[in-house]
Coordinates of C-alpha atoms in Angstrom, one line a residue:
X1 CA 37.1 28.1 -19.9
X2 CA 35.3 28.8 -16.5
X3 CA 32.0 28.8 -18.3
X4 CA 32.8 25.4 -19.9
X5 CA 33.7 23.9 -16.5
X6 CA 30.4 25.2 -15.1
X7 CA 28.5 23.7 -18.0
X8 CA 30.3 20.4 -17.5
X9 CA 29.5 20.5 -13.8
X10 CA 25.8 21.2 -14.5
X11 CA 25.8 18.3 -17.0
X12 CA 27.4 16.0 -14.5
X13 CA 24.8 17.0 -11.8
X14 CA 22.0 16.3 -14.3
X15 CA 23.5 12.9 -15.2
X16 CA 23.8 12.0 -11.5
X17 CA 20.2 13.0 -10.9
X18 CA 19.1 10.9 -13.9
X19 CA 21.1 8.0 -12.6
X20 CA 19.6 8.2 -9.1
X21 CA 16.1 8.3 -10.6
X22 CA 16.9 5.2 -12.7
X23 CA 18.2 3.4 -9.7
X24 CA 15.0 4.3 -7.8
X25 CA 12.8 3.1 -10.7
X26 CA 14.7 -0.2 -10.8
X27 CA 14.3 -0.6 -7.0
X28 CA 10.6 0.1 -7.1
X29 CA 10.1 -2.4 -10.0
X30 CA 12.0 -5.1 -8.0
X31 CA 9.8 -4.3 -5.0
X32 CA 6.7 -4.7 -7.1
X33 CA 7.9 -8.0 -8.6
X34 CA 8.7 -9.4 -5.1
X35 CA 5.3 -8.3 -3.8
X36 CA 3.5 -10.0 -6.7
X37 CA 5.6 -13.2 -6.2
X38 CA 4.9 -13.2 -2.5
X39 CA 1.1 -12.7 -3.1
X40 CA 1.1 -15.5 -5.6
X41 CA 2.9 -17.9 -3.3
X42 CA 0.9 -17.0 -0.2
X43 CA -2.5 -18.7 0.1
X44 CA -5.5 -16.5 0.6
X45 CA -6.6 -16.3 4.3
X46 CA -10.0 -17.7 5.0
X47 CA -12.4 -15.7 7.1
X48 CA -13.2 -17.7 10.3
X49 CA -16.8 -18.1 11.3
X50 CA -17.9 -15.7 14.0
X51 CA -18.7 -17.3 17.3
X52 CA -21.5 -14.7 17.9
X53 CA -24.5 -15.0 15.6
X54 CA -25.5 -11.8 13.8
X55 CA -28.5 -10.0 15.2
X56 CA -31.5 -9.7 12.9
X57 CA -32.1 -6.3 11.5
X58 CA -35.7 -6.1 13.0
X59 CA -34.6 -6.9 16.6
X60 CA -34.9 -3.9 18.9
X61 CA -34.3 -3.6 22.6
X62 CA -37.6 -3.2 24.6
X63 CA -38.2 -1.3 27.8
X64 CA -37.2 -4.2 30.1
X65 CA -33.8 -4.4 28.3
X66 CA -33.9 -8.1 27.4
X67 CA -33.7 -7.5 23.7
X68 CA -36.7 -9.7 22.7
X69 CA -39.3 -7.0 22.2
X70 CA -40.1 -4.9 19.2
X71 CA -40.3 -1.2 19.2
X72 CA -43.8 0.4 19.0

């Protein structure tokens, strides 16, 4: 009788664990669906133009430090 109660208790614990895992899976799936929906509704952000022009790859600072000279 005691062994039977222990087995039932273990089975109930396993069932509760499975239930909790199922709840977590459902919650994660809802979260994914909401994220997909939010991304679909949200317009893509555009990249604003930089106010500073990019430096050319060949530009190197010269000895005077004005940045217009080339390295030797």
